Structures are given as structure tokens and as C-alpha cells.
Amino acid sequence: MSVYLHKKKGKSGLIAVSLVTGIALPILNCLSVGAQFPPNSVTKIPVPPEPILVQTNLTTTARVNTNIPKGTKIFVNKKDAEKIVVATDETVALTVKIEKSVVSPWGTTLLPAGSEIVGEITPASRGSQFIAKEIIIDGESSPIEAYSGIITNTERIRRGANAGTIIKGALLGGGAAAAIAALTGDRAIATEEILGGSGVGAIASWLIAKRWVDVVVIDPQQDLDLTLATDLAVSVIPGI
């Protein structure tokens, strides 16, 4: 399966067909469809009609340039963590994978499951939000504008709490790790438990003086699902 992303340059995509001899290929006018298909095992979205392929005794390949429309849901996950814990005011880099392929009604895969999306968890009103910036398919990277809902689930960590209970199965932002270390007295949090692997680092004096601190707790299997903020241009081989 081959999927290629391309950057928009102000002109609509063209359907390119390579034939050994001069065989004409009808090209259908592409019309956008506005309906949204409900997610099942895959995410189905409307795309322009696909071209007719001319069959010869040689292999013929047609590539279609199309847009995945703004508002499309992309279901993602971070399977190596049971939860992600960040401070309410921190920004941390995060890479997730697409859980369900995004496909057209004709069965063409537009965004394959397993593709990576790179972005950041950033502070948002009353919580945190995952903002996607880059998508990587078959090793090819392209910008993407997409966002999760605002995650408002918080947990209050009090002085003397059990660090093991808090960090079990969790990936931690550096700010959250520092807060947990200051309040629990456990500064031996493993670097593999911290996003970016930077370690706890120095703990600010104001944090040591606090009796409690609130952190945002994210469910990586549900809270990080994305919605496209703008159309995403892709180039695909129909039926694959």
C-alpha cells in the first residue's frame, strides 16, 4: 500500500497516468461530498470520485490527489503508557500512532493505521490539549493541523503521597515529574518514565514549599483523538 502526502501550491491536483502506448485515459471531474461517515473499524470520509483505470497487458497505475476534509476525526493512541501526567502549565512533545485507518467510501486507504503523528501537549483553558503538527506515512513527513479536545481530568498530589501509585504505568512531563519528586520525596523517577527522557532535574524552591499541586491526567487511548483543523492534501493509489 502506497500513500503519499503533498503540499498545496495553489493549484488543484492532477491525475497522472503512465501508459506505454498512446491509450487515452478518461478523467472524471472531482466533486466534493459534504457528509461524514460514522467511525467503525476504520474512519470513512467522503472524497472526490476515483478515476477509471485502463487495463492493458502492462501494469497501469493512476495516482489521485485529493483532500481529507476539515473536521475529519483521526483516532490515535499511545500504547506504551496507561496514562500521561503533565503539569497544568507545561508543554511537552508527544508522538502517537493512528489507530484506525482513514478510508474513502470506495475503500481507498487515505491515512493508514500505524502512521505516526507528531505534536505537543500544551496548556489549554481548564486543562491541556494535544496539537498535531506533523504526520509521517511510509517515512514521508508532511505538516498537519489537527487538535484533540481539551483534557480537563486533574489529580491533586499532596505532600507525602506514594510516588509509586502516582507514576505506575505513566509517562510524565518534566514539570509533573518535578512536582511529584518534590511532594513525595522520591527523586529516583526513571528517565524512561519522563517524556523526552530528560530526568527530573532541579526542583524549584517554591515547589518544595507547596503542600499540594494539581496535574493533568490524560488517557492516551481516548483523550488524544484528533480533529482536522484544515483540509489535508494526500495522494493515493485508488483501491489500495
mmCIF file of N, CA, C and O in Angstrom, residues 78 80-81 83-87 90-95 121 166-182 186-203:
data_model
loop_
_atom_site.group_PDB
_atom_site.id
_atom_site.type_symbol
_atom_site.label_atom_id
_atom_site.label_comp_id
_atom_site.label_asym_id
_atom_site.label_seq_id
_atom_site.Cartn_x
_atom_site.Cartn_y
_atom_site.Cartn_z
ATOM 1 N N LYS A 78 -1.462 5.942 22.248
ATOM 2 C CA LYS A 78 -0.079 5.856 22.735
ATOM 3 C C LYS A 78 -0.030 4.603 23.591
ATOM 4 O O LYS A 78 -0.269 4.629 24.808
ATOM 5 N N ASP A 80 2.213 2.600 24.717
ATOM 6 C CA ASP A 80 3.247 2.279 25.702
ATOM 7 C C ASP A 80 3.019 2.992 27.033
ATOM 8 O O ASP A 80 3.915 3.035 27.876
ATOM 9 N N ALA A 81 1.837 3.543 27.233
ATOM 10 C CA ALA A 81 1.539 4.222 28.506
ATOM 11 C C ALA A 81 0.085 4.003 28.886
ATOM 12 O O ALA A 81 -0.803 4.026 28.029
ATOM 13 N N LYS A 83 -1.251 6.018 31.192
ATOM 14 C CA LYS A 83 -1.693 7.401 31.372
ATOM 15 C C LYS A 83 -0.514 8.326 31.134
ATOM 16 O O LYS A 83 0.648 7.913 31.184
ATOM 17 N N ILE A 84 -0.819 9.576 30.836
ATOM 18 C CA ILE A 84 0.186 10.621 30.674
ATOM 19 C C ILE A 84 -0.133 11.702 31.691
ATOM 20 O O ILE A 84 -1.276 12.167 31.780
ATOM 21 N N VAL A 85 0.875 12.092 32.469
ATOM 22 C CA VAL A 85 0.669 13.082 33.527
ATOM 23 C C VAL A 85 1.545 14.301 33.231
ATOM 24 O O VAL A 85 2.766 14.172 33.079
ATOM 25 N N VAL A 86 0.919 15.466 33.145
ATOM 26 C CA VAL A 86 1.668 16.699 32.876
ATOM 27 C C VAL A 86 1.243 17.773 33.869
ATOM 28 O O VAL A 86 0.125 17.757 34.396
ATOM 29 N N ALA A 87 2.130 18.718 34.118
ATOM 30 C CA ALA A 87 1.768 19.886 34.927
ATOM 31 C C ALA A 87 0.789 20.745 34.132
ATOM 32 O O ALA A 87 0.780 20.727 32.901
ATOM 33 N N GLU A 90 2.638 23.172 31.586
ATOM 34 C CA GLU A 90 3.789 22.759 30.788
ATOM 35 C C GLU A 90 3.396 22.280 29.386
ATOM 36 O O GLU A 90 2.287 21.826 29.142
ATOM 37 N N THR A 91 4.367 22.402 28.473
ATOM 38 C CA THR A 91 4.237 21.921 27.106
ATOM 39 C C THR A 91 5.253 20.810 26.887
ATOM 40 O O THR A 91 6.441 20.982 27.176
ATOM 41 N N VAL A 92 4.783 19.660 26.388
ATOM 42 C CA VAL A 92 5.682 18.524 26.161
ATOM 43 C C VAL A 92 5.438 17.934 24.775
ATOM 44 O O VAL A 92 4.305 17.883 24.298
ATOM 45 N N ALA A 93 6.519 17.499 24.135
ATOM 46 C CA ALA A 93 6.414 16.862 22.828
ATOM 47 C C ALA A 93 5.846 15.453 22.977
ATOM 48 O O ALA A 93 6.106 14.762 23.974
ATOM 49 N N LEU A 94 5.067 15.024 21.977
ATOM 50 C CA LEU A 94 4.450 13.694 22.037
ATOM 51 C C LEU A 94 4.265 13.163 20.623
ATOM 52 O O LEU A 94 3.854 13.900 19.721
ATOM 53 N N THR A 95 4.562 11.877 20.439
ATOM 54 C CA THR A 95 4.314 11.192 19.172
ATOM 55 C C THR A 95 3.311 10.068 19.414
ATOM 56 O O THR A 95 3.486 9.261 20.337
ATOM 57 N N ILE A 121 1.618 18.355 23.681
ATOM 58 C CA ILE A 121 0.574 18.598 24.676
ATOM 59 C C ILE A 121 0.834 19.989 25.232
ATOM 60 O O ILE A 121 1.931 20.273 25.722
ATOM 61 N N ILE A 166 1.290 6.924 42.003
ATOM 62 C CA ILE A 166 1.016 8.007 41.050
ATOM 63 C C ILE A 166 1.628 7.719 39.682
ATOM 64 O O ILE A 166 0.995 7.922 38.649
ATOM 65 N N ILE A 167 2.856 7.222 39.656
ATOM 66 C CA ILE A 167 3.574 7.095 38.393
ATOM 67 C C ILE A 167 3.460 5.713 37.761
ATOM 68 O O ILE A 167 3.958 5.498 36.650
ATOM 69 N N LYS A 168 2.785 4.779 38.401
ATOM 70 C CA LYS A 168 2.673 3.428 37.853
ATOM 71 C C LYS A 168 2.025 3.460 36.464
ATOM 72 O O LYS A 168 0.922 3.948 36.299
ATOM 73 N N GLY A 169 2.733 2.938 35.473
ATOM 74 C CA GLY A 169 2.211 2.864 34.107
ATOM 75 C C GLY A 169 2.109 4.205 33.414
ATOM 76 O O GLY A 169 1.478 4.309 32.361
ATOM 77 N N ALA A 170 2.733 5.245 33.963
ATOM 78 C CA ALA A 170 2.557 6.602 33.434
ATOM 79 C C ALA A 170 3.792 7.102 32.697
ATOM 80 O O ALA A 170 4.917 6.729 33.012
ATOM 81 N N LEU A 171 3.543 7.961 31.711
ATOM 82 C CA LEU A 171 4.573 8.824 31.151
ATOM 83 C C LEU A 171 4.371 10.207 31.756
ATOM 84 O O LEU A 171 3.239 10.692 31.824
ATOM 85 N N LEU A 172 5.456 10.849 32.163
ATOM 86 C CA LEU A 172 5.355 12.110 32.892
ATOM 87 C C LEU A 172 5.990 13.247 32.103
ATOM 88 O O LEU A 172 7.042 13.076 31.477
ATOM 89 N N GLY A 173 5.355 14.397 32.136
ATOM 90 C CA GLY A 173 6.026 15.604 31.680
ATOM 91 C C GLY A 173 7.082 15.988 32.699
ATOM 92 O O GLY A 173 6.996 15.617 33.881
ATOM 93 N N GLY A 174 8.091 16.742 32.276
ATOM 94 C CA GLY A 174 9.160 17.118 33.197
ATOM 95 C C GLY A 174 8.650 17.913 34.380
ATOM 96 O O GLY A 174 9.110 17.729 35.514
ATOM 97 N N GLY A 175 7.679 18.800 34.154
ATOM 98 C CA GLY A 175 7.110 19.588 35.245
ATOM 99 C C GLY A 175 6.358 18.736 36.235
ATOM 100 O O GLY A 175 6.470 18.927 37.460
ATOM 101 N N ALA A 176 5.591 17.779 35.729
ATOM 102 C CA ALA A 176 4.857 16.877 36.618
ATOM 103 C C ALA A 176 5.825 16.009 37.414
ATOM 104 O O ALA A 176 5.626 15.760 38.612
ATOM 105 N N ALA A 177 6.898 15.540 36.760
ATOM 106 C CA ALA A 177 7.888 14.706 37.454
ATOM 107 C C ALA A 177 8.549 15.483 38.584
ATOM 108 O O ALA A 177 8.764 14.946 39.688
ATOM 109 N N ALA A 178 8.868 16.747 38.344
ATOM 110 C CA ALA A 178 9.483 17.572 39.388
ATOM 111 C C ALA A 178 8.533 17.771 40.558
ATOM 112 O O ALA A 178 8.935 17.718 41.729
ATOM 113 N N ALA A 179 7.250 17.992 40.250
ATOM 114 C CA ALA A 179 6.263 18.181 41.313
ATOM 115 C C ALA A 179 6.101 16.918 42.149
ATOM 116 O O ALA A 179 6.050 16.971 43.384
ATOM 117 N N ILE A 180 6.026 15.780 41.483
ATOM 118 C CA ILE A 180 5.872 14.510 42.199
ATOM 119 C C ILE A 180 7.099 14.246 43.072
ATOM 120 O O ILE A 180 6.985 13.820 44.229
ATOM 121 N N ALA A 181 8.291 14.510 42.534
ATOM 122 C CA ALA A 181 9.514 14.296 43.307
ATOM 123 C C ALA A 181 9.560 15.201 44.534
ATOM 124 O O ALA A 181 9.950 14.770 45.626
ATOM 125 N N ALA A 182 9.131 16.450 44.380
ATOM 126 C CA ALA A 182 9.176 17.401 45.493
ATOM 127 C C ALA A 182 8.191 17.031 46.585
ATOM 128 O O ALA A 182 8.500 17.120 47.776
ATOM 129 N N ASP A 186 10.486 11.349 46.487
ATOM 130 C CA ASP A 186 11.098 10.327 45.628
ATOM 131 C C ASP A 186 11.673 11.005 44.386
ATOM 132 O O ASP A 186 10.938 11.397 43.487
ATOM 133 N N ARG A 187 13.001 11.147 44.356
ATOM 134 C CA ARG A 187 13.639 11.800 43.221
ATOM 135 C C ARG A 187 14.300 10.793 42.292
ATOM 136 O O ARG A 187 15.093 11.156 41.429
ATOM 137 N N ALA A 188 13.966 9.519 42.458
ATOM 138 C CA ALA A 188 14.562 8.461 41.642
ATOM 139 C C ALA A 188 13.626 8.028 40.524
ATOM 140 O O ALA A 188 13.594 6.859 40.147
ATOM 141 N N ILE A 189 12.850 8.959 39.991
ATOM 142 C CA ILE A 189 11.950 8.633 38.884
ATOM 143 C C ILE A 189 12.791 8.337 37.655
ATOM 144 O O ILE A 189 13.649 9.120 37.261
ATOM 145 N N ALA A 190 12.536 7.186 37.030
ATOM 146 C CA ALA A 190 13.353 6.753 35.889
ATOM 147 C C ALA A 190 13.152 7.675 34.692
ATOM 148 O O ALA A 190 12.052 8.160 34.442
ATOM 149 N N THR A 191 14.239 7.893 33.945
ATOM 150 C CA THR A 191 14.143 8.786 32.787
ATOM 151 C C THR A 191 13.200 8.244 31.722
ATOM 152 O O THR A 191 12.589 9.017 30.991
ATOM 153 N N GLU A 192 13.058 6.909 31.628
ATOM 154 C CA GLU A 192 12.153 6.346 30.625
ATOM 155 C C GLU A 192 10.689 6.625 30.958
ATOM 156 O O GLU A 192 9.810 6.453 30.118
ATOM 157 N N GLU A 193 10.429 7.050 32.177
ATOM 158 C CA GLU A 193 9.058 7.408 32.557
ATOM 159 C C GLU A 193 8.742 8.863 32.255
ATOM 160 O O GLU A 193 7.613 9.312 32.416
ATOM 161 N N ILE A 194 9.756 9.629 31.811
ATOM 162 C CA ILE A 194 9.583 11.056 31.569
ATOM 163 C C ILE A 194 9.612 11.324 30.068
ATOM 164 O O ILE A 194 10.515 10.869 29.360
ATOM 165 N N LEU A 195 8.618 12.036 29.564
ATOM 166 C CA LEU A 195 8.572 12.367 28.144
ATOM 167 C C LEU A 195 9.812 13.166 27.766
ATOM 168 O O LEU A 195 10.119 14.179 28.378
ATOM 169 N N GLY A 196 10.538 12.683 26.771
ATOM 170 C CA GLY A 196 11.789 13.313 26.380
ATOM 171 C C GLY A 196 12.989 12.702 27.069
ATOM 172 O O GLY A 196 14.123 12.930 26.666
ATOM 173 N N GLY A 197 12.764 11.923 28.141
ATOM 174 C CA GLY A 197 13.849 11.236 28.824
ATOM 175 C C GLY A 197 14.876 12.154 29.444
ATOM 176 O O GLY A 197 16.049 11.822 29.564
ATOM 177 N N SER A 198 14.457 13.342 29.905
ATOM 178 C CA SER A 198 15.407 14.336 30.398
ATOM 179 C C SER A 198 15.716 14.211 31.890
ATOM 180 O O SER A 198 16.625 14.869 32.384
ATOM 181 N N GLY A 199 14.962 13.393 32.603
ATOM 182 C CA GLY A 199 15.171 13.296 34.045
ATOM 183 C C GLY A 199 14.447 14.399 34.796
ATOM 184 O O GLY A 199 13.918 15.336 34.210
ATOM 185 N N VAL A 200 14.440 14.281 36.107
ATOM 186 C CA VAL A 200 13.691 15.228 36.927
ATOM 187 C C VAL A 200 14.342 16.603 36.927
ATOM 188 O O VAL A 200 13.684 17.632 36.798
ATOM 189 N N GLY A 201 15.669 16.671 37.080
ATOM 190 C CA GLY A 201 16.352 17.962 37.089
ATOM 191 C C GLY A 201 16.174 18.687 38.408
ATOM 192 O O GLY A 201 15.688 18.146 39.409
ATOM 193 N N ALA A 202 16.562 19.970 38.414
ATOM 194 C CA ALA A 202 16.477 20.768 39.635
ATOM 195 C C ALA A 202 15.033 21.061 39.996
ATOM 196 O O ALA A 202 14.186 21.263 39.126
ATOM 197 N N ILE A 203 14.745 21.079 41.288
ATOM 198 C CA ILE A 203 13.391 21.350 41.781
ATOM 199 C C ILE A 203 13.355 22.753 42.369
ATOM 200 O O ILE A 203 14.142 23.096 43.243
#
